[in-house]
Amino acid sequence: MSVKLNTESCEQAFDSLSGELVGVDQAWLSQRRHDALNRLGNTGFPTVKHEDWKYTDIRLLTKHEYVLDASIDLTAMAAKVESSRIDALDALRIVIVNGRFRRDLSTIDSLPEGLIAGGLAEQIASDPASVKAWIGQALPENGHGFSSLNDAFVNDGVYINVSAGITVSRPVEIVYMISAGDVAPLAQPRTLVIVAEGASIEVVERYISDSEDTYLTNAVSEVFVGSGARIELDRIQEEGSRAGHVGGLFVCQRTDSHAVINTISLDGMLIRNDLRASLDEPGAKVVLNGLALGDGRQHIDNHTHVDHIAEHCISREFYKSVLDDRSRAVFHGRIVVHKDAQKTDSEQQNKSLLLSRNAEVDTKPQLEIYADDVKCSHGATVGQLDETAVYYLRTRGIDEQSARGILTFAFADSAITDISNEALRAYIDTRIRDKLGAGDLTKGMSF
Amino acid sequence: MADTGTQLDALVRREYKEGFITDIESDTFPPGLDEDVIRALSAKKGEPQFMLDWRLDAFARWQQMREPDWAHVSYPKIDFRSISYYSAPKRPEDGPQSLDEVDPKLLETYEKLGIPIEEQKMLAGVAVDAVFDSVSVATTFKKSLSKAGVIFCPISEAVHEHPELIKKYLGSVVPVTDNFYASLNAAVFSDGSFVYVPKGVRCPMELSTYFRINAMNTGQFERTLIVAEEGSYVSYLEGCTAPMRDENQLHAAVVELVAMKDAEIKYSTVQNWYPGDEEGRGGIYNFVTKRGICRGERAKISWTQVETGSAITWKYPSVVLEGDHSIGQFYSVALTNNMQQADTGTKMIHVGKDTSSTIVSKGISAGRGQQSYRGLVKALKSAENARNHSQCDSLLMGDKCGAHTFPYIEIKNPTAKVEHEATTSRIGEDQLFYCRQRGLSEEDAVSMIVNGFCKEVFRELPMEFAVEAQKLLGISLEGAVG
Amino acid sequence: MLTIKNLHATVVGKPILKGINLEIGDGEVHAIMGPNGSGKSTLANVIAGREGYEVTEGTITYKGKNLFDLAVEERAREGIFLAFQYPVEIPGVSNIYLLKAAVNAGRKHRGEPDLDAMGFLKLVREKLKLVEMRDEFLHRSINEGFSGGEKKRNEILQMAMLEPTLAVLDETDSGLDIDALKIVANGVNSLRSAERSMIVVTHYQRLLDYIVPDYVHVLAQGKVVKSGGKELAHELEAHGYSWVGDDAKAAAG
């Protein structure tokens, strides 16, 4: 079944496919899907005329026809899944291929007490109420066409639930893989992560493909952080060179919860991330870090939106981009302090480094403040390496090229310091170093 | 829509409670806008053909355009067909005959601002008596200007006297197609000022006092054009700290500045139009397009604005930095109290090499005021070594107001360096306590803190203006705390 | 060690140095004093090779080589060390990383193998004591969030690690309280040796009570207007720079 990114085609696909989706017998789920399809019908897909898509033209994505149920070369996949392991990363592994959960490729045989981790479709089949209680709760009402599309065809993905008070000691690594080929698959994984009161977990979302073919990932993740709970979510995007990636991540936080979200965009032709965090109850804290490392003709667009709903919440946001060749980065960071959110403490920083004449950056940090007793600041800089720093390093005997390499690497690398897992950090370090061509000199630089 | 149209119409034509009588003069056009209205308007002013053609072209384009809705403001839809687009200049006998007939509240404000009695009369629209001879004052100014070779006259006069300059520069910075309000202005503009400073001339005076006298009753679609030739300098002051009596609810002005090589234009505005009452009734809608272009090398354009009036302000004084090494500056204080809404900021478009721009924006929001800074900094591929620094600070007073910051930064040149910083804070209770403990009244303390917050902008204003602006802030904030 | 002849230099087209002559022998400590704007820091930066400091006339010979033939980093590897007046903050790059990269760049230049991790750490710890700094200092970003005193101590630490043959200390005393000044001075003094020359640039005589120079030169309006022994510094302290003013005028004329 193939589909194009327009409402008519999506509606047709829905008519012929909706009967085969998981949980058709669940009226609430069918209703969800229909509502989402209606929303899509109303909004359509965004164009550059939408303020939120001003700098990201999706015609690169809409010109293709995508296959919703592309077949998978299992043998090849098994090998790729194996080779995608990160050295020394001791994690529980959930593998999703083309949006479908693969128990056969996952490593979740012995889950610790209090942790449910597995496929979303299986969870819907076995315990629909446990999904019904959460799914869609974190999505904004006025989402764009892509999140409606994911919602309309919601079928499989990941379900993680940590019971109250449980600390999961090993990280959960979710590997979203793509098997592409003659056809261009559309993968629409849906991920639900529920961290109950006082619980704690680290989740690593990895979007991987070594494919040179066209495909589209349209992912939606919802994260619920209970009172006093803690989550670190690391998203690493290493999509194929012709891949589109539209990723929505929606986080809801309760009293005194703490979420750290690290978004590292490395590969992929067009990446659009929508990250929305809602600080619903007092004392919640969210930290958003991002790194966009672009080269070639990559286009990396990070839209973040933090809602300070309750008082005494803290948000910290720190996004960086380093752009080479003809790549382009967009940063749109919106912080809304609602009228009762007194004592809000919010900081946002966006820094960009242009390495090439043809690179481009568009940045829009935004503060919307409706409460008066707040401390908010944001800053954005676009520029080059600090020439005094280059000089300083040279007076210490380091040649100019290395000095520039060191400073560029340091600039990029500082975006990942909040990733607590050392093995993961080491892996990303290497990827950054390779991509920047920073060479051996920067090895051992991270601290 | 019809309802709000009628409402607006009523507001536009309403009688002043001060006792001002709107005598429907025989040569005021009935409400409505079509080509015939524009032809008639142009004919009334005795304009040459090229002006009429220009207006008609603008009108045709305006009809194709939609009213912008992206600004962070809300107001009932305006019915542009319910506005009267021409009204002959008022005769003195139409206004109040003495200050006794003027709203005492207004007079109180004038008093606080320390405005001389004769000027009060003028501002309140009282027929000026013989002692205060504005004409002779204006003549003195005019002499010294013409000695320097500076042209400074109503734009309607310039159309006749200097058609070659008008043809060359009118619409050259803000084209008729620029935006909805600018197109409307081009089609129906009433009057405004024209300034031309010849090569190498430093304008001998701030174009201010004269302006205050000269520029009354320019109407709701004001149009200003300032051209500074190579190596010249001019400082232009617009507006007035005193609340202006005005019966037009919609104002859509256009200001164009052209600075040639090594020229400098300094444009200062104090805008204090009627903001509406505490419930937001009445009040001016101020939708302004202001833009300057630095045409030549080392040209410099500096905008300074103090915006305390109007119910709705929609205004982005901008600079196109075309000449290498040219400089653009924007200093702004905007205050919203009660139900006021302001969406204001600037655009700095870097085209030439080594161009630099500075943005300092101070927003103060009180009552139920909503205030947004919206600014664009753009460096084109050609803008080698472009530099920008933006500082946007907001001060909140009260828990029902809002302060928002929407900067846009678009960089296409890797040697450009752009920095944007923004902070939002409230007046600290400890600051207030400290001041009051030292014997200041709460209002004085607030005024002091607010003025400190705005210092960077005030020091860009000409001295006399700055003092008035400080007083004005204090008055505009009365009752905002406590 | 270093011979400066008739050195003229401009900064953004503005002449700052107008004919400096200096001869610095092995193991000697020379103090360069002078009022603000006399060209002291310019001289330091010209020796280090900073961009934007254009030499319009004259020569500097260092260990028999034409200094101007060497790039900034080559000068550093040849043993020239500049302690900055305003040490640069470099977020994201740790102190220890810089020390290691710099030490090894110098070793490579001299044809020596890289220092192994253990050997390096041992050396660093030793030098840390010299400037009374703690281990954790090493893992912080270079100068980021450091106090004035910490920054200057960090400069001396780097100097101790790099073991230069010519150290140029540019206003190392500025912004230091007396305790920090003593620590810095002790660090510098312990590095004095017969093979190591130093140029100490300072506005005040105070520093020279702790780092006692062999020679003192007074700079005014881009020229050396007076040279003498350490006692010259005391005379300056007593009479102020106006005391050399007449000479300065003569030099300028």
PDB file of C-alpha atoms in Angstrom, chain B residues 93-262:
ATOM      1  CA  GLU B  93     -13.329  77.911  14.675  1.00  0.00           C
ATOM      2  CA  ASP B  94     -14.158  74.215  14.631  1.00  0.00           C
ATOM      3  CA  GLY B  95     -11.990  73.503  17.669  1.00  0.00           C
ATOM      4  CA  PRO B  96     -12.444  74.439  21.281  1.00  0.00           C
ATOM      5  CA  GLN B  97     -12.276  78.158  21.698  1.00  0.00           C
ATOM      6  CA  SER B  98     -10.235  78.190  24.872  1.00  0.00           C
ATOM      7  CA  LEU B  99      -8.503  75.806  27.263  1.00  0.00           C
ATOM      8  CA  ASP B 100     -11.584  75.947  29.476  1.00  0.00           C
ATOM      9  CA  GLU B 101     -13.300  73.753  26.940  1.00  0.00           C
ATOM     10  CA  VAL B 102     -10.593  71.102  27.019  1.00  0.00           C
ATOM     11  CA  ASP B 103     -10.752  67.936  29.139  1.00  0.00           C
ATOM     12  CA  PRO B 104      -9.156  68.839  32.489  1.00  0.00           C
ATOM     13  CA  LYS B 105      -7.446  65.441  32.594  1.00  0.00           C
ATOM     14  CA  LEU B 106      -5.613  66.284  29.421  1.00  0.00           C
ATOM     15  CA  LEU B 107      -4.567  69.630  30.818  1.00  0.00           C
ATOM     16  CA  GLU B 108      -3.323  67.973  33.970  1.00  0.00           C
ATOM     17  CA  THR B 109      -1.055  65.798  31.880  1.00  0.00           C
ATOM     18  CA  TYR B 110       0.234  68.786  29.955  1.00  0.00           C
ATOM     19  CA  GLU B 111       0.931  70.464  33.236  1.00  0.00           C
ATOM     20  CA  LYS B 112       2.933  67.487  34.475  1.00  0.00           C
ATOM     21  CA  LEU B 113       4.938  67.448  31.309  1.00  0.00           C
ATOM     22  CA  GLY B 114       5.677  71.117  31.744  1.00  0.00           C
ATOM     23  CA  ILE B 115       4.348  72.127  28.370  1.00  0.00           C
ATOM     24  CA  PRO B 116       4.101  75.890  27.860  1.00  0.00           C
ATOM     25  CA  ILE B 117       0.574  77.233  27.839  1.00  0.00           C
ATOM     26  CA  GLU B 118       0.637  78.321  24.217  1.00  0.00           C
ATOM     27  CA  GLU B 119       1.806  74.943  23.099  1.00  0.00           C
ATOM     28  CA  GLN B 120      -0.896  73.316  25.214  1.00  0.00           C
ATOM     29  CA  LYS B 121      -3.462  75.248  23.297  1.00  0.00           C
ATOM     30  CA  MET B 122      -2.020  74.176  20.046  1.00  0.00           C
ATOM     31  CA  LEU B 123      -1.899  70.529  21.057  1.00  0.00           C
ATOM     32  CA  ALA B 124      -5.421  70.580  22.350  1.00  0.00           C
ATOM     33  CA  GLY B 125      -6.568  72.124  19.108  1.00  0.00           C
ATOM     34  CA  VAL B 126      -7.498  75.432  20.602  1.00  0.00           C
ATOM     35  CA  ALA B 127      -7.484  78.280  18.142  1.00  0.00           C
ATOM     36  CA  VAL B 128      -4.140  79.963  18.578  1.00  0.00           C
ATOM     37  CA  ASP B 129      -4.347  83.589  19.602  1.00  0.00           C
ATOM     38  CA  ALA B 130      -2.471  86.400  18.017  1.00  0.00           C
ATOM     39  CA  VAL B 131       0.317  86.617  20.588  1.00  0.00           C
ATOM     40  CA  PHE B 132       1.701  83.262  19.675  1.00  0.00           C
ATOM     41  CA  ASP B 133       2.572  83.646  16.090  1.00  0.00           C
ATOM     42  CA  SER B 134       3.467  80.225  14.869  1.00  0.00           C
ATOM     43  CA  VAL B 135       3.817  81.491  11.370  1.00  0.00           C
ATOM     44  CA  SER B 136       6.579  83.912  12.224  1.00  0.00           C
ATOM     45  CA  VAL B 137       8.463  81.296  14.275  1.00  0.00           C
ATOM     46  CA  ALA B 138       8.229  78.921  11.387  1.00  0.00           C
ATOM     47  CA  THR B 139       9.463  81.583   9.031  1.00  0.00           C
ATOM     48  CA  THR B 140      12.606  82.115  11.095  1.00  0.00           C
ATOM     49  CA  PHE B 141      13.373  78.433  10.933  1.00  0.00           C
ATOM     50  CA  LYS B 142      12.650  78.298   7.283  1.00  0.00           C
ATOM     51  CA  LYS B 143      15.122  81.071   6.557  1.00  0.00           C
ATOM     52  CA  SER B 144      18.007  79.431   8.288  1.00  0.00           C
ATOM     53  CA  LEU B 145      17.205  76.115   6.597  1.00  0.00           C
ATOM     54  CA  SER B 146      17.011  77.546   3.121  1.00  0.00           C
ATOM     55  CA  LYS B 147      20.276  79.356   3.725  1.00  0.00           C
ATOM     56  CA  ALA B 148      21.838  75.946   4.248  1.00  0.00           C
ATOM     57  CA  GLY B 149      20.085  74.633   1.164  1.00  0.00           C
ATOM     58  CA  VAL B 150      17.918  72.233   3.121  1.00  0.00           C
ATOM     59  CA  ILE B 151      14.464  71.590   1.739  1.00  0.00           C
ATOM     60  CA  PHE B 152      11.879  70.988   4.437  1.00  0.00           C
ATOM     61  CA  CYS B 153       8.262  71.241   3.439  1.00  0.00           C
ATOM     62  CA  PRO B 154       4.978  69.339   3.377  1.00  0.00           C
ATOM     63  CA  ILE B 155       5.204  66.461   0.973  1.00  0.00           C
ATOM     64  CA  SER B 156       2.125  67.784  -0.852  1.00  0.00           C
ATOM     65  CA  GLU B 157       4.124  70.919  -1.557  1.00  0.00           C
ATOM     66  CA  ALA B 158       7.198  68.953  -2.624  1.00  0.00           C
ATOM     67  CA  VAL B 159       5.100  67.113  -5.204  1.00  0.00           C
ATOM     68  CA  HIS B 160       4.685  70.460  -6.933  1.00  0.00           C
ATOM     69  CA  GLU B 161       7.961  72.167  -6.097  1.00  0.00           C
ATOM     70  CA  HIS B 162      10.379  69.254  -6.437  1.00  0.00           C
ATOM     71  CA  PRO B 163       8.678  66.671  -8.638  1.00  0.00           C
ATOM     72  CA  GLU B 164      12.026  65.263  -9.869  1.00  0.00           C
ATOM     73  CA  LEU B 165      13.075  64.404  -6.292  1.00  0.00           C
ATOM     74  CA  ILE B 166       9.678  62.937  -5.464  1.00  0.00           C
ATOM     75  CA  LYS B 167       9.677  60.836  -8.620  1.00  0.00           C
ATOM     76  CA  LYS B 168      13.139  59.595  -7.847  1.00  0.00           C
ATOM     77  CA  TYR B 169      12.734  58.746  -4.179  1.00  0.00           C
ATOM     78  CA  LEU B 170       9.070  58.302  -3.261  1.00  0.00           C
ATOM     79  CA  GLY B 171       8.470  54.591  -2.859  1.00  0.00           C
ATOM     80  CA  SER B 172      12.129  53.790  -3.478  1.00  0.00           C
ATOM     81  CA  VAL B 173      12.595  52.423   0.040  1.00  0.00           C
ATOM     82  CA  VAL B 174       9.092  51.242   0.840  1.00  0.00           C
ATOM     83  CA  PRO B 175       7.679  50.161  -2.528  1.00  0.00           C
ATOM     84  CA  VAL B 176       3.956  50.385  -3.090  1.00  0.00           C
ATOM     85  CA  THR B 177       3.800  46.602  -2.889  1.00  0.00           C
ATOM     86  CA  ASP B 178       5.623  46.386   0.417  1.00  0.00           C
ATOM     87  CA  ASN B 179       2.797  45.458   2.733  1.00  0.00           C
ATOM     88  CA  PHE B 180      -0.914  45.921   3.185  1.00  0.00           C
ATOM     89  CA  TYR B 181      -0.773  49.151   5.169  1.00  0.00           C
ATOM     90  CA  ALA B 182       2.043  50.650   3.127  1.00  0.00           C
ATOM     91  CA  SER B 183       0.100  50.048  -0.074  1.00  0.00           C
ATOM     92  CA  LEU B 184      -2.977  51.607   1.436  1.00  0.00           C
ATOM     93  CA  ASN B 185      -0.889  54.572   2.500  1.00  0.00           C
ATOM     94  CA  ALA B 186       0.548  54.952  -1.002  1.00  0.00           C
ATOM     95  CA  ALA B 187      -2.954  55.016  -2.453  1.00  0.00           C
ATOM     96  CA  VAL B 188      -4.481  57.511  -0.056  1.00  0.00           C
ATOM     97  CA  PHE B 189      -1.713  59.297   1.866  1.00  0.00           C
ATOM     98  CA  SER B 190      -2.845  62.619   3.177  1.00  0.00           C
ATOM     99  CA  ASP B 191       0.305  64.589   3.787  1.00  0.00           C
ATOM    100  CA  GLY B 192       3.588  64.550   5.650  1.00  0.00           C
ATOM    101  CA  SER B 193       7.054  65.949   5.470  1.00  0.00           C
ATOM    102  CA  PHE B 194       9.739  66.069   2.872  1.00  0.00           C
ATOM    103  CA  VAL B 195      13.347  66.721   3.788  1.00  0.00           C
ATOM    104  CA  TYR B 196      16.231  67.030   1.385  1.00  0.00           C
ATOM    105  CA  VAL B 197      19.738  67.723   2.661  1.00  0.00           C
ATOM    106  CA  PRO B 198      22.200  68.518  -0.120  1.00  0.00           C
ATOM    107  CA  LYS B 199      25.692  67.113  -0.417  1.00  0.00           C
ATOM    108  CA  GLY B 200      28.019  67.966   2.445  1.00  0.00           C
ATOM    109  CA  VAL B 201      25.436  69.936   4.403  1.00  0.00           C
ATOM    110  CA  ARG B 202      24.968  69.515   8.095  1.00  0.00           C
ATOM    111  CA  CYS B 203      21.395  70.483   8.813  1.00  0.00           C
ATOM    112  CA  PRO B 204      21.721  73.533  11.093  1.00  0.00           C
ATOM    113  CA  MET B 205      19.030  72.448  13.543  1.00  0.00           C
ATOM    114  CA  GLU B 206      17.142  69.495  14.856  1.00  0.00           C
ATOM    115  CA  LEU B 207      14.023  69.363  12.744  1.00  0.00           C
ATOM    116  CA  SER B 208      11.831  69.279  15.800  1.00  0.00           C
ATOM    117  CA  THR B 209      10.264  72.388  17.253  1.00  0.00           C
ATOM    118  CA  TYR B 210       9.331  73.555  13.831  1.00  0.00           C
ATOM    119  CA  PHE B 211       7.872  70.183  13.091  1.00  0.00           C
ATOM    120  CA  ARG B 212       5.665  70.288  16.119  1.00  0.00           C
ATOM    121  CA  ILE B 213       4.121  73.435  14.855  1.00  0.00           C
ATOM    122  CA  ASN B 214       4.150  72.525  11.244  1.00  0.00           C
ATOM    123  CA  ALA B 215       2.929  68.985  11.205  1.00  0.00           C
ATOM    124  CA  MET B 216      -0.412  69.214  12.906  1.00  0.00           C
ATOM    125  CA  ASN B 217      -3.361  67.780  11.060  1.00  0.00           C
ATOM    126  CA  THR B 218      -1.375  65.762   8.602  1.00  0.00           C
ATOM    127  CA  GLY B 219      -4.113  63.209   8.812  1.00  0.00           C
ATOM    128  CA  GLN B 220      -4.204  59.527   9.328  1.00  0.00           C
ATOM    129  CA  PHE B 221      -2.127  58.418   6.349  1.00  0.00           C
ATOM    130  CA  GLU B 222       1.028  60.355   6.879  1.00  0.00           C
ATOM    131  CA  ARG B 223       3.950  60.026   4.504  1.00  0.00           C
ATOM    132  CA  THR B 224       7.472  61.207   5.202  1.00  0.00           C
ATOM    133  CA  LEU B 225      10.499  61.150   2.941  1.00  0.00           C
ATOM    134  CA  ILE B 226      13.977  62.186   3.977  1.00  0.00           C
ATOM    135  CA  VAL B 227      16.906  62.196   1.575  1.00  0.00           C
ATOM    136  CA  ALA B 228      20.426  62.898   2.834  1.00  0.00           C
ATOM    137  CA  GLU B 229      22.945  63.382   0.054  1.00  0.00           C
ATOM    138  CA  GLU B 230      26.595  62.408   0.270  1.00  0.00           C
ATOM    139  CA  GLY B 231      28.309  63.545   3.454  1.00  0.00           C
ATOM    140  CA  SER B 232      25.270  65.283   4.901  1.00  0.00           C
ATOM    141  CA  TYR B 233      23.671  65.017   8.320  1.00  0.00           C
ATOM    142  CA  VAL B 234      20.161  65.495   9.595  1.00  0.00           C
ATOM    143  CA  SER B 235      18.400  64.824  12.856  1.00  0.00           C
ATOM    144  CA  TYR B 236      14.636  64.588  12.635  1.00  0.00           C
ATOM    145  CA  LEU B 237      12.259  64.476  15.548  1.00  0.00           C
ATOM    146  CA  GLU B 238       8.773  63.207  15.084  1.00  0.00           C
ATOM    147  CA  GLY B 239       5.851  63.290  17.397  1.00  0.00           C
ATOM    148  CA  CYS B 240       5.404  64.747  20.719  1.00  0.00           C
ATOM    149  CA  THR B 241       5.310  63.666  24.318  1.00  0.00           C
ATOM    150  CA  ALA B 242       1.990  65.315  24.933  1.00  0.00           C
ATOM    151  CA  PRO B 243      -1.046  63.148  24.284  1.00  0.00           C
ATOM    152  CA  MET B 244      -2.324  64.105  20.879  1.00  0.00           C
ATOM    153  CA  ARG B 245      -5.906  64.732  20.280  1.00  0.00           C
ATOM    154  CA  ASP B 246      -6.895  62.930  17.154  1.00  0.00           C
ATOM    155  CA  GLU B 247     -10.189  61.754  15.822  1.00  0.00           C
ATOM    156  CA  ASN B 248      -8.811  59.177  13.433  1.00  0.00           C
ATOM    157  CA  GLN B 249      -8.648  55.729  14.880  1.00  0.00           C
ATOM    158  CA  LEU B 250      -6.545  54.135  12.181  1.00  0.00           C
ATOM    159  CA  HIS B 251      -3.119  55.507  11.430  1.00  0.00           C
ATOM    160  CA  ALA B 252      -1.037  53.951   8.693  1.00  0.00           C
ATOM    161  CA  ALA B 253       2.020  56.091   8.141  1.00  0.00           C
ATOM    162  CA  VAL B 254       5.002  55.444   5.908  1.00  0.00           C
ATOM    163  CA  VAL B 255       8.452  56.885   6.497  1.00  0.00           C
ATOM    164  CA  GLU B 256      11.274  56.505   3.992  1.00  0.00           C
ATOM    165  CA  LEU B 257      14.878  57.473   4.640  1.00  0.00           C
ATOM    166  CA  VAL B 258      17.631  57.525   2.045  1.00  0.00           C
ATOM    167  CA  ALA B 259      21.220  58.026   3.203  1.00  0.00           C
ATOM    168  CA  MET B 260      23.894  58.333   0.564  1.00  0.00           C
ATOM    169  CA  LYS B 261      27.631  57.789   0.973  1.00  0.00           C
ATOM    170  CA  ASP B 262      28.922  59.140   4.309  1.00  0.00           C
TER     171      ASP B 262
END
